[in-house]
Amino acid sequence: MISNAIPLRIAGVGYSVPKTVITNNDLTKLYDTSDEWIYSRTGIKERRMVSGNEDAVSLGIEAAKKALEKSGIKAEDIDMIIVAASAPPQLYPAVGCQIQATLNIPNEIPAFDITAACTGLIYTLTIARGFIASGMYKNILLVATDNNSRLLDWSDRSASILFGDGAGAMVVTASEDGIDDIISIDIRSNGSIGEIIQYNLAGKNCPLVEPNTEKPSFITMNGKEVYRFVARVLPEYVEKLVADAGMKNEDIDYLIPHQANLRIIQAVQERLGYSDEKVVTNIERFGNTSAASIPLALVESVEQGKVKLGSTAILTGFGAGMTWGGAIVRLREGIC
Ligand code: ACO
């Protein structure tokens, strides 16, 4: 961290999910599977899916409105918007620009999207931290939103059982009381194994150059390799994150991990020796909502009384890239 850095306050967090619920039993209408198979391997019972006018942009707007409301910061005072959206309905205009327009956030502030798949929120938080620490920007809106249900091959029963749609948002600002809500933050990637989860945009070369060939345009995932990689890297990574922050496991109140697969979360939990009460999961009801899953798990658990604010939590994500990252944060009263 640079000296004289301005500390960051997490001011508000919100989420939004589509109204349509698809259960494991519903998926048996598409292919040969069962609630028992899916639940026992992933911990998922149901997920939400966009329909009609819902998409990653509309979900992101709803989540952003809630985070702004909780933060007490007015839309017109936002200085920058950063959106983690791995496969939005349109690549441009950026989701950030569309959110800016809809929420009447002043023109001529910067708004942009980044791609870090399910680690997206941790990446945006890291970028925001740099801008706030340097004094360049004060109030930053972060949005993490994905509508994976529109990107899946609905005949691929191995990948399509996992994902759901949703959005999360966080408003961060320069801390006025000198307390930094980011105790520690770290982001990583390993591009050499990027092929294990991919989403290719459809597109055709110019017919003058070569004959057109259709390219598949849906999520492809080698589930076993993803599982192996994350189960190998993540538990040790989170343990080191705590140690490098000079903290002990008893200093941490909650672990709020990306909700990709309950068995991966349990591997991290086992390594850290955390109780069930300390580990936040809601994958059972929402599946894997990519970048949205961490803020969704945080806010929903607060609403359900499972997470108490005025506490300290590890947020950790991993996803396509492969990317991964973690933050140890203070969760102040009133943020959601
Ligand atoms: N229902 C019934 N049977 C199935 C299903 C299904 N939905 N899917 C696969 N099978 C069958 C396969 O056909 C195969 O049968 P076979 O042995 O007769 O060929 C068998 O089950 C095993 O298939 P695998 O694909 O090897 O299943 P695996 O045990 O690896 O489980 C799963 C698949 C659940 C996807 C697992 O690999 C996993 O969870 N991986 C991690 C994925 C993940 O976390 N991804 C997201 C992280 S990154 C991000 O969020 C973008």
mmCIF file of C-alpha atoms and ligand atoms in Angstrom:
data_model
loop_
_atom_site.group_PDB
_atom_site.id
_atom_site.type_symbol
_atom_site.label_atom_id
_atom_site.label_comp_id
_atom_site.label_asym_id
_atom_site.label_seq_id
_atom_site.Cartn_x
_atom_site.Cartn_y
_atom_site.Cartn_z
ATOM 1 C CA MET A 1 0.000 0.000 0.000
ATOM 2 C CA ILE A 2 1.307 3.490 -0.823
ATOM 3 C CA SER A 3 2.044 5.711 2.159
ATOM 4 C CA ASN A 4 -0.496 8.450 2.897
ATOM 5 C CA ALA A 5 -3.062 6.277 1.152
ATOM 6 C CA ILE A 6 -6.667 7.311 1.707
ATOM 7 C CA PRO A 7 -8.580 4.490 3.448
ATOM 8 C CA LEU A 8 -11.710 2.991 1.909
ATOM 9 C CA ARG A 9 -15.157 2.589 3.449
ATOM 10 C CA ILE A 10 -17.664 0.055 2.149
ATOM 11 C CA ALA A 11 -20.794 2.209 2.242
ATOM 12 C CA GLY A 12 -23.556 0.044 0.786
ATOM 13 C CA VAL A 13 -24.179 -3.381 -0.710
ATOM 14 C CA GLY A 14 -27.199 -4.697 -2.632
ATOM 15 C CA TYR A 15 -28.326 -7.543 -4.863
ATOM 16 C CA SER A 16 -30.974 -8.442 -7.367
ATOM 17 C CA VAL A 17 -32.137 -11.807 -8.733
ATOM 18 C CA PRO A 18 -34.632 -12.685 -11.466
ATOM 19 C CA LYS A 19 -38.106 -13.802 -10.457
ATOM 20 C CA THR A 20 -38.142 -17.209 -12.228
ATOM 21 C CA VAL A 21 -37.033 -20.179 -10.124
ATOM 22 C CA ILE A 22 -35.791 -23.334 -11.884
ATOM 23 C CA THR A 23 -35.453 -26.383 -9.641
ATOM 24 C CA ASN A 24 -33.328 -29.479 -10.188
ATOM 25 C CA ASN A 25 -36.543 -31.342 -10.915
ATOM 26 C CA ASP A 26 -37.349 -28.819 -13.661
ATOM 27 C CA LEU A 27 -34.005 -29.668 -15.323
ATOM 28 C CA THR A 28 -35.038 -33.321 -15.615
ATOM 29 C CA LYS A 29 -37.349 -32.118 -18.432
ATOM 30 C CA LEU A 30 -34.255 -31.141 -20.443
ATOM 31 C CA TYR A 31 -31.961 -34.124 -19.951
ATOM 32 C CA ASP A 32 -31.318 -37.268 -17.970
ATOM 33 C CA THR A 33 -30.450 -36.014 -14.476
ATOM 34 C CA SER A 34 -31.922 -35.987 -10.984
ATOM 35 C CA ASP A 35 -32.239 -33.774 -7.947
ATOM 36 C CA GLU A 36 -30.183 -36.324 -6.021
ATOM 37 C CA TRP A 37 -27.298 -36.273 -8.585
ATOM 38 C CA ILE A 38 -27.123 -32.490 -8.736
ATOM 39 C CA TYR A 39 -27.578 -31.822 -5.015
ATOM 40 C CA SER A 40 -25.076 -34.424 -3.880
ATOM 41 C CA ARG A 41 -22.342 -33.154 -6.247
ATOM 42 C CA THR A 42 -22.929 -29.401 -6.080
ATOM 43 C CA GLY A 43 -25.162 -28.488 -3.117
ATOM 44 C CA ILE A 44 -27.610 -26.802 -5.527
ATOM 45 C CA LYS A 45 -31.398 -27.265 -5.309
ATOM 46 C CA GLU A 46 -32.607 -24.367 -7.450
ATOM 47 C CA ARG A 47 -31.449 -21.248 -9.272
ATOM 48 C CA ARG A 48 -32.982 -18.059 -10.751
ATOM 49 C CA MET A 49 -33.101 -17.362 -14.464
ATOM 50 C CA VAL A 50 -33.780 -14.240 -16.492
ATOM 51 C CA SER A 51 -36.824 -14.014 -18.721
ATOM 52 C CA GLY A 52 -38.577 -11.297 -20.713
ATOM 53 C CA ASN A 53 -36.789 -7.977 -20.321
ATOM 54 C CA GLU A 54 -34.547 -9.182 -17.514
ATOM 55 C CA ASP A 55 -30.833 -9.440 -18.282
ATOM 56 C CA ALA A 56 -27.454 -8.685 -16.724
ATOM 57 C CA VAL A 57 -28.008 -4.968 -17.285
ATOM 58 C CA SER A 58 -31.444 -4.752 -15.657
ATOM 59 C CA LEU A 59 -30.306 -6.922 -12.731
ATOM 60 C CA GLY A 60 -27.193 -4.758 -12.331
ATOM 61 C CA ILE A 61 -29.315 -1.585 -12.272
ATOM 62 C CA GLU A 62 -31.575 -2.981 -9.508
ATOM 63 C CA ALA A 63 -28.597 -4.101 -7.419
ATOM 64 C CA ALA A 64 -26.906 -0.715 -7.912
ATOM 65 C CA LYS A 65 -30.053 1.152 -6.774
ATOM 66 C CA LYS A 66 -30.141 -0.872 -3.546
ATOM 67 C CA ALA A 67 -26.434 -0.398 -2.833
ATOM 68 C CA LEU A 68 -26.749 3.354 -3.447
ATOM 69 C CA GLU A 69 -29.768 3.603 -1.163
ATOM 70 C CA LYS A 70 -27.969 1.796 1.653
ATOM 71 C CA SER A 71 -24.829 3.889 1.174
ATOM 72 C CA GLY A 72 -26.610 7.224 1.584
ATOM 73 C CA ILE A 73 -24.485 8.457 -1.328
ATOM 74 C CA LYS A 74 -26.474 10.102 -4.112
ATOM 75 C CA ALA A 75 -26.202 8.828 -7.674
ATOM 76 C CA GLU A 76 -25.072 12.293 -8.765
ATOM 77 C CA ASP A 77 -22.083 12.076 -6.417
ATOM 78 C CA ILE A 78 -20.692 8.883 -7.962
ATOM 79 C CA ASP A 79 -17.291 9.542 -9.570
ATOM 80 C CA MET A 80 -16.713 6.225 -11.336
ATOM 81 C CA ILE A 81 -18.561 2.992 -12.217
ATOM 82 C CA ILE A 82 -16.771 -0.331 -12.589
ATOM 83 C CA VAL A 83 -18.774 -3.366 -13.661
ATOM 84 C CA ALA A 84 -17.657 -6.987 -13.534
ATOM 85 C CA ALA A 85 -19.659 -8.619 -16.319
ATOM 86 C CA SER A 86 -18.163 -11.618 -18.035
ATOM 87 C CA ALA A 87 -20.660 -12.029 -20.813
ATOM 88 C CA PRO A 88 -23.169 -9.196 -20.870
ATOM 89 C CA PRO A 89 -25.980 -9.004 -23.421
ATOM 90 C CA GLN A 90 -23.934 -6.410 -25.322
ATOM 91 C CA LEU A 91 -20.176 -5.814 -25.233
ATOM 92 C CA TYR A 92 -20.808 -2.182 -26.021
ATOM 93 C CA PRO A 93 -22.081 0.120 -24.839
ATOM 94 C CA ALA A 94 -20.494 -1.180 -21.657
ATOM 95 C CA VAL A 95 -22.866 -2.279 -18.884
ATOM 96 C CA GLY A 96 -21.268 0.480 -16.790
ATOM 97 C CA CYS A 97 -22.335 3.108 -19.354
ATOM 98 C CA GLN A 98 -25.873 1.690 -19.478
ATOM 99 C CA ILE A 99 -26.120 1.820 -15.676
ATOM 100 C CA GLN A 100 -24.789 5.380 -15.725
ATOM 101 C CA ALA A 101 -27.525 6.431 -18.145
ATOM 102 C CA THR A 102 -30.372 4.677 -16.336
ATOM 103 C CA LEU A 103 -29.482 5.928 -12.863
ATOM 104 C CA ASN A 104 -28.813 9.471 -14.088
ATOM 105 C CA ILE A 105 -25.276 9.344 -12.815
ATOM 106 C CA PRO A 106 -23.543 12.457 -14.134
ATOM 107 C CA ASN A 107 -22.255 12.331 -17.664
ATOM 108 C CA GLU A 108 -18.534 12.412 -18.194
ATOM 109 C CA ILE A 109 -17.550 10.281 -15.249
ATOM 110 C CA PRO A 110 -15.665 7.118 -16.285
ATOM 111 C CA ALA A 111 -17.749 3.919 -16.551
ATOM 112 C CA PHE A 112 -16.319 0.643 -17.791
ATOM 113 C CA ASP A 113 -16.548 -3.160 -17.606
ATOM 114 C CA ILE A 114 -13.917 -5.701 -16.686
ATOM 115 C CA THR A 115 -13.830 -9.459 -17.224
ATOM 116 C CA ALA A 116 -12.567 -11.623 -14.405
ATOM 117 C CA ALA A 117 -15.477 -14.099 -14.367
ATOM 118 C CA CYS A 118 -16.453 -15.170 -10.867
ATOM 119 C CA THR A 119 -13.574 -13.217 -9.283
ATOM 120 C CA GLY A 120 -15.003 -10.030 -10.785
ATOM 121 C CA LEU A 121 -16.135 -8.340 -7.582
ATOM 122 C CA ILE A 122 -12.728 -8.789 -5.928
ATOM 123 C CA TYR A 123 -11.058 -7.377 -9.053
ATOM 124 C CA THR A 124 -13.343 -4.308 -9.116
ATOM 125 C CA LEU A 125 -12.790 -3.751 -5.393
ATOM 126 C CA THR A 126 -9.027 -3.867 -5.936
ATOM 127 C CA ILE A 127 -9.216 -1.330 -8.786
ATOM 128 C CA ALA A 128 -11.463 0.940 -6.707
ATOM 129 C CA ARG A 129 -9.087 0.692 -3.783
ATOM 130 C CA GLY A 130 -6.239 2.025 -5.938
ATOM 131 C CA PHE A 131 -8.266 4.986 -7.190
ATOM 132 C CA ILE A 132 -9.567 5.887 -3.726
ATOM 133 C CA ALA A 133 -6.181 5.405 -2.045
ATOM 134 C CA SER A 134 -4.533 7.789 -4.517
ATOM 135 C CA GLY A 135 -7.228 10.428 -4.038
ATOM 136 C CA MET A 136 -8.126 10.362 -7.728
ATOM 137 C CA TYR A 137 -11.762 9.370 -7.143
ATOM 138 C CA LYS A 138 -13.917 9.399 -4.013
ATOM 139 C CA ASN A 139 -17.222 7.587 -4.549
ATOM 140 C CA ILE A 140 -17.154 4.477 -6.736
ATOM 141 C CA LEU A 141 -20.032 2.197 -7.717
ATOM 142 C CA LEU A 142 -19.077 -1.444 -8.258
ATOM 143 C CA VAL A 143 -21.502 -3.815 -9.949
ATOM 144 C CA ALA A 144 -21.064 -7.559 -10.514
ATOM 145 C CA THR A 145 -23.656 -9.001 -12.836
ATOM 146 C CA ASP A 146 -24.021 -12.069 -15.030
ATOM 147 C CA ASN A 147 -26.799 -13.867 -16.888
ATOM 148 C CA ASN A 148 -25.163 -17.221 -17.492
ATOM 149 C CA SER A 149 -28.474 -18.888 -18.316
ATOM 150 C CA ARG A 150 -28.338 -17.188 -21.737
ATOM 151 C CA LEU A 151 -24.822 -18.440 -22.432
ATOM 152 C CA LEU A 152 -25.137 -22.107 -21.611
ATOM 153 C CA ASP A 153 -25.476 -25.067 -23.907
ATOM 154 C CA TRP A 154 -28.758 -26.432 -22.555
ATOM 155 C CA SER A 155 -27.888 -29.918 -23.745
ATOM 156 C CA ASP A 156 -24.685 -29.965 -21.641
ATOM 157 C CA ARG A 157 -25.952 -31.408 -18.369
ATOM 158 C CA SER A 158 -22.554 -31.177 -16.697
ATOM 159 C CA ALA A 159 -22.181 -27.363 -16.954
ATOM 160 C CA SER A 160 -25.781 -26.142 -17.181
ATOM 161 C CA ILE A 161 -26.823 -27.560 -13.790
ATOM 162 C CA LEU A 162 -24.436 -25.202 -12.004
ATOM 163 C CA PHE A 163 -25.312 -21.711 -13.039
ATOM 164 C CA GLY A 164 -27.944 -19.153 -12.105
ATOM 165 C CA ASP A 165 -28.427 -15.448 -12.813
ATOM 166 C CA GLY A 166 -28.043 -12.511 -10.449
ATOM 167 C CA ALA A 167 -26.328 -9.232 -9.693
ATOM 168 C CA GLY A 168 -24.613 -7.617 -6.746
ATOM 169 C CA ALA A 169 -23.413 -4.064 -6.195
ATOM 170 C CA MET A 170 -21.217 -2.216 -3.735
ATOM 171 C CA VAL A 171 -20.670 1.493 -3.167
ATOM 172 C CA VAL A 172 -17.236 2.356 -1.816
ATOM 173 C CA THR A 173 -15.976 5.742 -0.723
ATOM 174 C CA ALA A 174 -13.076 7.501 0.926
ATOM 175 C CA SER A 175 -13.237 6.722 4.623
ATOM 176 C CA GLU A 176 -13.805 9.816 6.787
ATOM 177 C CA ASP A 177 -12.862 8.209 10.113
ATOM 178 C CA GLY A 178 -9.466 6.858 9.110
ATOM 179 C CA ILE A 179 -10.618 3.250 9.350
ATOM 180 C CA ASP A 180 -9.908 1.169 6.253
ATOM 181 C CA ASP A 181 -12.567 -1.479 5.589
ATOM 182 C CA ILE A 182 -10.086 -3.325 3.383
ATOM 183 C CA ILE A 183 -7.782 -5.058 5.833
ATOM 184 C CA SER A 184 -6.113 -6.936 3.004
ATOM 185 C CA ILE A 185 -6.807 -7.596 -0.674
ATOM 186 C CA ASP A 186 -5.155 -9.718 -3.345
ATOM 187 C CA ILE A 187 -5.949 -10.812 -6.927
ATOM 188 C CA ARG A 188 -4.333 -13.505 -9.067
ATOM 189 C CA SER A 189 -4.571 -15.200 -12.442
ATOM 190 C CA ASN A 190 -3.092 -18.140 -14.310
ATOM 191 C CA GLY A 191 -3.834 -17.799 -18.010
ATOM 192 C CA SER A 192 -2.010 -20.992 -18.932
ATOM 193 C CA ILE A 193 -5.051 -23.069 -17.979
ATOM 194 C CA GLY A 194 -7.636 -20.682 -19.407
ATOM 195 C CA GLU A 195 -9.157 -23.326 -21.649
ATOM 196 C CA ILE A 196 -10.851 -25.150 -18.759
ATOM 197 C CA ILE A 197 -13.731 -22.632 -18.720
ATOM 198 C CA GLN A 198 -14.451 -20.627 -21.849
ATOM 199 C CA TYR A 199 -17.137 -18.575 -23.460
ATOM 200 C CA ASN A 200 -16.500 -17.789 -27.131
ATOM 201 C CA LEU A 201 -18.395 -15.029 -28.878
ATOM 202 C CA ALA A 202 -19.991 -16.099 -32.116
ATOM 203 C CA GLY A 203 -18.530 -14.456 -35.163
ATOM 204 C CA LYS A 204 -17.628 -15.155 -38.738
ATOM 205 C CA ASN A 205 -14.539 -14.151 -40.636
ATOM 206 C CA CYS A 206 -14.908 -12.113 -43.793
ATOM 207 C CA PRO A 207 -15.928 -14.509 -46.583
ATOM 208 C CA LEU A 208 -13.229 -12.915 -48.781
ATOM 209 C CA VAL A 209 -10.614 -14.237 -46.395
ATOM 210 C CA GLU A 210 -11.885 -17.746 -45.761
ATOM 211 C CA PRO A 211 -15.145 -19.700 -45.883
ATOM 212 C CA ASN A 212 -17.480 -18.937 -43.004
ATOM 213 C CA THR A 213 -17.485 -21.531 -40.277
ATOM 214 C CA GLU A 214 -19.928 -21.442 -37.403
ATOM 215 C CA LYS A 215 -18.164 -21.344 -34.040
ATOM 216 C CA PRO A 216 -19.894 -22.589 -30.921
ATOM 217 C CA SER A 217 -21.016 -19.755 -28.701
ATOM 218 C CA PHE A 218 -21.747 -21.085 -25.253
ATOM 219 C CA ILE A 219 -19.952 -21.821 -22.023
ATOM 220 C CA THR A 220 -17.685 -24.860 -22.203
ATOM 221 C CA MET A 221 -16.274 -26.199 -18.966
ATOM 222 C CA ASN A 222 -14.081 -29.094 -18.010
ATOM 223 C CA GLY A 223 -15.771 -29.495 -14.635
ATOM 224 C CA LYS A 224 -13.309 -32.030 -13.285
ATOM 225 C CA GLU A 225 -10.286 -29.858 -14.102
ATOM 226 C CA VAL A 226 -11.929 -26.759 -12.624
ATOM 227 C CA TYR A 227 -12.755 -28.703 -9.503
ATOM 228 C CA ARG A 228 -9.201 -30.079 -9.192
ATOM 229 C CA PHE A 229 -7.573 -26.691 -9.750
ATOM 230 C CA VAL A 230 -9.748 -24.806 -7.281
ATOM 231 C CA ALA A 231 -9.663 -27.528 -4.629
ATOM 232 C CA ARG A 232 -5.849 -27.526 -4.870
ATOM 233 C CA VAL A 233 -5.255 -23.754 -4.885
ATOM 234 C CA LEU A 234 -8.034 -22.125 -2.879
ATOM 235 C CA PRO A 235 -7.804 -23.634 0.629
ATOM 236 C CA GLU A 236 -4.087 -22.851 0.930
ATOM 237 C CA TYR A 237 -4.588 -19.432 -0.667
ATOM 238 C CA VAL A 238 -7.247 -18.366 1.835
ATOM 239 C CA GLU A 239 -5.181 -19.677 4.732
ATOM 240 C CA LYS A 240 -2.212 -17.601 3.526
ATOM 241 C CA LEU A 241 -4.395 -14.524 3.039
ATOM 242 C CA VAL A 242 -5.279 -14.617 6.733
ATOM 243 C CA ALA A 243 -1.668 -15.261 7.825
ATOM 244 C CA ASP A 244 -0.246 -12.515 5.547
ATOM 245 C CA ALA A 245 -2.686 -10.028 7.074
ATOM 246 C CA GLY A 246 -1.154 -10.870 10.452
ATOM 247 C CA MET A 247 -4.481 -12.336 11.544
ATOM 248 C CA LYS A 248 -5.601 -15.568 13.124
ATOM 249 C CA ASN A 249 -8.641 -17.618 12.210
ATOM 250 C CA GLU A 250 -10.374 -16.427 15.381
ATOM 251 C CA ASP A 251 -10.073 -12.813 14.114
ATOM 252 C CA ILE A 252 -12.359 -13.707 11.210
ATOM 253 C CA ASP A 253 -16.115 -13.823 11.825
ATOM 254 C CA TYR A 254 -17.234 -15.079 8.399
ATOM 255 C CA LEU A 255 -15.954 -16.676 5.235
ATOM 256 C CA ILE A 256 -18.061 -15.525 2.257
ATOM 257 C CA PRO A 257 -16.798 -17.502 -0.735
ATOM 258 C CA HIS A 258 -17.858 -17.514 -4.369
ATOM 259 C CA GLN A 259 -20.735 -19.989 -4.544
ATOM 260 C CA ALA A 260 -19.578 -22.378 -7.294
ATOM 261 C CA ASN A 261 -19.858 -25.766 -5.710
ATOM 262 C CA LEU A 262 -20.578 -26.651 -2.085
ATOM 263 C CA ARG A 263 -17.875 -29.289 -2.083
ATOM 264 C CA ILE A 264 -15.204 -26.709 -2.994
ATOM 265 C CA ILE A 265 -16.456 -24.414 -0.214
ATOM 266 C CA GLN A 266 -16.325 -27.325 2.238
ATOM 267 C CA ALA A 267 -12.691 -28.036 1.270
ATOM 268 C CA VAL A 268 -11.749 -24.447 2.193
ATOM 269 C CA GLN A 269 -13.815 -24.654 5.374
ATOM 270 C CA GLU A 270 -12.068 -27.861 6.408
ATOM 271 C CA ARG A 271 -8.614 -26.412 5.802
ATOM 272 C CA LEU A 272 -9.393 -23.366 7.972
ATOM 273 C CA GLY A 273 -11.247 -25.403 10.585
ATOM 274 C CA TYR A 274 -14.243 -23.042 10.467
ATOM 275 C CA SER A 275 -17.656 -23.947 11.886
ATOM 276 C CA ASP A 276 -20.741 -24.091 9.638
ATOM 277 C CA GLU A 277 -22.005 -20.840 11.234
ATOM 278 C CA LYS A 278 -18.854 -19.059 10.084
ATOM 279 C CA VAL A 279 -19.115 -20.123 6.437
ATOM 280 C CA VAL A 280 -21.759 -18.366 4.366
ATOM 281 C CA THR A 281 -23.497 -20.442 1.715
ATOM 282 C CA ASN A 282 -26.671 -19.882 -0.267
ATOM 283 C CA ILE A 283 -25.734 -21.911 -3.356
ATOM 284 C CA GLU A 284 -28.635 -24.246 -2.538
ATOM 285 C CA ARG A 285 -31.138 -21.571 -3.609
ATOM 286 C CA PHE A 286 -29.212 -19.566 -6.235
ATOM 287 C CA GLY A 287 -26.638 -21.863 -7.847
ATOM 288 C CA ASN A 288 -23.464 -20.279 -9.190
ATOM 289 C CA THR A 289 -24.240 -16.657 -10.080
ATOM 290 C CA SER A 290 -20.641 -15.886 -11.148
ATOM 291 C CA ALA A 291 -19.384 -12.463 -10.072
ATOM 292 C CA ALA A 292 -22.668 -11.710 -8.283
ATOM 293 C CA SER A 293 -22.396 -14.599 -5.865
ATOM 294 C CA ILE A 294 -20.289 -12.937 -3.140
ATOM 295 C CA PRO A 295 -22.424 -9.786 -2.665
ATOM 296 C CA LEU A 296 -25.581 -11.891 -3.058
ATOM 297 C CA ALA A 297 -24.414 -14.299 -0.348
ATOM 298 C CA LEU A 298 -23.403 -11.414 1.925
ATOM 299 C CA VAL A 299 -26.603 -9.378 1.743
ATOM 300 C CA GLU A 300 -28.989 -12.304 1.708
ATOM 301 C CA SER A 301 -27.313 -13.793 4.788
ATOM 302 C CA VAL A 302 -27.620 -10.482 6.605
ATOM 303 C CA GLU A 303 -31.330 -10.361 5.672
ATOM 304 C CA GLN A 304 -31.751 -13.876 7.022
ATOM 305 C CA GLY A 305 -29.957 -13.010 10.267
ATOM 306 C CA LYS A 306 -27.152 -15.487 9.586
ATOM 307 C CA VAL A 307 -24.494 -12.785 9.255
ATOM 308 C CA LYS A 308 -24.248 -9.983 11.819
ATOM 309 C CA LEU A 309 -22.775 -6.676 10.717
ATOM 310 C CA GLY A 310 -20.033 -4.980 12.717
ATOM 311 C CA SER A 311 -17.913 -8.001 11.856
ATOM 312 C CA THR A 312 -14.904 -9.069 9.802
ATOM 313 C CA ALA A 313 -15.171 -11.342 6.768
ATOM 314 C CA ILE A 314 -13.057 -12.981 4.116
ATOM 315 C CA LEU A 315 -14.506 -12.561 0.625
ATOM 316 C CA THR A 316 -12.938 -14.966 -1.841
ATOM 317 C CA GLY A 317 -13.654 -15.756 -5.472
ATOM 318 C CA PHE A 318 -12.335 -17.882 -8.312
ATOM 319 C CA GLY A 319 -13.358 -18.369 -11.885
ATOM 320 C CA ALA A 320 -12.547 -18.425 -15.564
ATOM 321 C CA GLY A 321 -9.145 -17.147 -16.548
ATOM 322 C CA MET A 322 -8.319 -18.863 -14.258
ATOM 323 C CA THR A 323 -8.628 -15.975 -11.855
ATOM 324 C CA TRP A 324 -8.890 -15.923 -8.101
ATOM 325 C CA GLY A 325 -8.656 -13.409 -5.301
ATOM 326 C CA GLY A 326 -9.566 -12.557 -1.770
ATOM 327 C CA ALA A 327 -10.238 -9.626 0.519
ATOM 328 C CA ILE A 328 -10.465 -9.412 4.281
ATOM 329 C CA VAL A 329 -13.007 -6.688 4.966
ATOM 330 C CA ARG A 330 -14.794 -4.921 7.775
ATOM 331 C CA LEU A 331 -18.576 -5.131 7.412
ATOM 332 C CA ARG A 332 -19.909 -2.013 9.107
ATOM 333 C CA GLU A 333 -23.407 -1.694 10.526
ATOM 334 C CA GLY A 334 -25.958 -0.400 8.029
ATOM 335 C CA ILE A 335 -24.225 -1.398 4.790
ATOM 336 C CA CYS A 336 -27.082 -3.722 3.847
HETATM 337 N N1 ACO B 1 -26.855 -35.641 -14.169
HETATM 338 C C1 ACO B 1 -26.556 -36.954 -14.202
HETATM 339 N N2 ACO B 1 -25.376 -37.411 -14.638
HETATM 340 C C2 ACO B 1 -24.463 -36.506 -15.056
HETATM 341 C C3 ACO B 1 -24.720 -35.111 -15.036
HETATM 342 C C4 ACO B 1 -25.992 -34.685 -14.586
HETATM 343 N N3 ACO B 1 -26.344 -33.391 -14.522
HETATM 344 N N4 ACO B 1 -23.639 -34.467 -15.510
HETATM 345 C C5 ACO B 1 -22.732 -35.401 -15.795
HETATM 346 N N5 ACO B 1 -23.228 -36.627 -15.541
HETATM 347 C C6 ACO B 1 -22.574 -37.920 -15.690
HETATM 348 C C7 ACO B 1 -21.584 -37.928 -16.822
HETATM 349 O O1 ACO B 1 -22.192 -38.229 -18.054
HETATM 350 C C8 ACO B 1 -20.619 -38.986 -16.397
HETATM 351 O O2 ACO B 1 -21.149 -40.230 -16.698
HETATM 352 P P1 ACO B 1 -20.203 -41.415 -17.253
HETATM 353 O O3 ACO B 1 -19.221 -41.677 -16.138
HETATM 354 O O4 ACO B 1 -21.166 -42.513 -17.496
HETATM 355 O O5 ACO B 1 -19.561 -40.842 -18.467
HETATM 356 C C9 ACO B 1 -20.601 -38.859 -14.879
HETATM 357 O O6 ACO B 1 -21.823 -38.199 -14.514
HETATM 358 C C10 ACO B 1 -19.432 -38.047 -14.373
HETATM 359 O O7 ACO B 1 -19.377 -36.832 -15.138
HETATM 360 P P2 ACO B 1 -18.386 -35.695 -14.828
HETATM 361 O O8 ACO B 1 -18.598 -34.534 -15.771
HETATM 362 O O9 ACO B 1 -17.015 -36.260 -14.729
HETATM 363 O O10 ACO B 1 -18.984 -35.282 -13.415
HETATM 364 P P3 ACO B 1 -18.242 -34.719 -12.144
HETATM 365 O O11 ACO B 1 -18.260 -35.744 -11.106
HETATM 366 O O12 ACO B 1 -16.960 -34.029 -12.489
HETATM 367 O O13 ACO B 1 -19.286 -33.591 -11.709
HETATM 368 C C11 ACO B 1 -19.514 -31.211 -11.814
HETATM 369 C C12 ACO B 1 -19.591 -32.535 -12.589
HETATM 370 C C13 ACO B 1 -20.590 -31.217 -10.764
HETATM 371 C C14 ACO B 1 -19.745 -30.064 -12.797
HETATM 372 C C15 ACO B 1 -18.119 -31.105 -11.162
HETATM 373 O O14 ACO B 1 -17.106 -31.394 -12.081
HETATM 374 C C16 ACO B 1 -17.873 -29.757 -10.600
HETATM 375 O O15 ACO B 1 -18.585 -29.270 -9.761
HETATM 376 N N6 ACO B 1 -16.775 -29.075 -11.017
HETATM 377 C C17 ACO B 1 -16.462 -27.763 -10.597
HETATM 378 C C18 ACO B 1 -17.107 -26.836 -11.542
HETATM 379 C C19 ACO B 1 -17.161 -25.432 -11.001
HETATM 380 O O16 ACO B 1 -17.029 -25.178 -9.832
HETATM 381 N N7 ACO B 1 -17.353 -24.526 -11.952
HETATM 382 C C20 ACO B 1 -17.533 -23.189 -11.698
HETATM 383 C C21 ACO B 1 -16.294 -22.547 -11.146
HETATM 384 S S1 ACO B 1 -15.707 -21.239 -12.038
HETATM 385 C C22 ACO B 1 -16.927 -20.290 -12.333
HETATM 386 O O17 ACO B 1 -17.688 -20.076 -11.464
HETATM 387 C C23 ACO B 1 -17.077 -19.751 -13.736
#
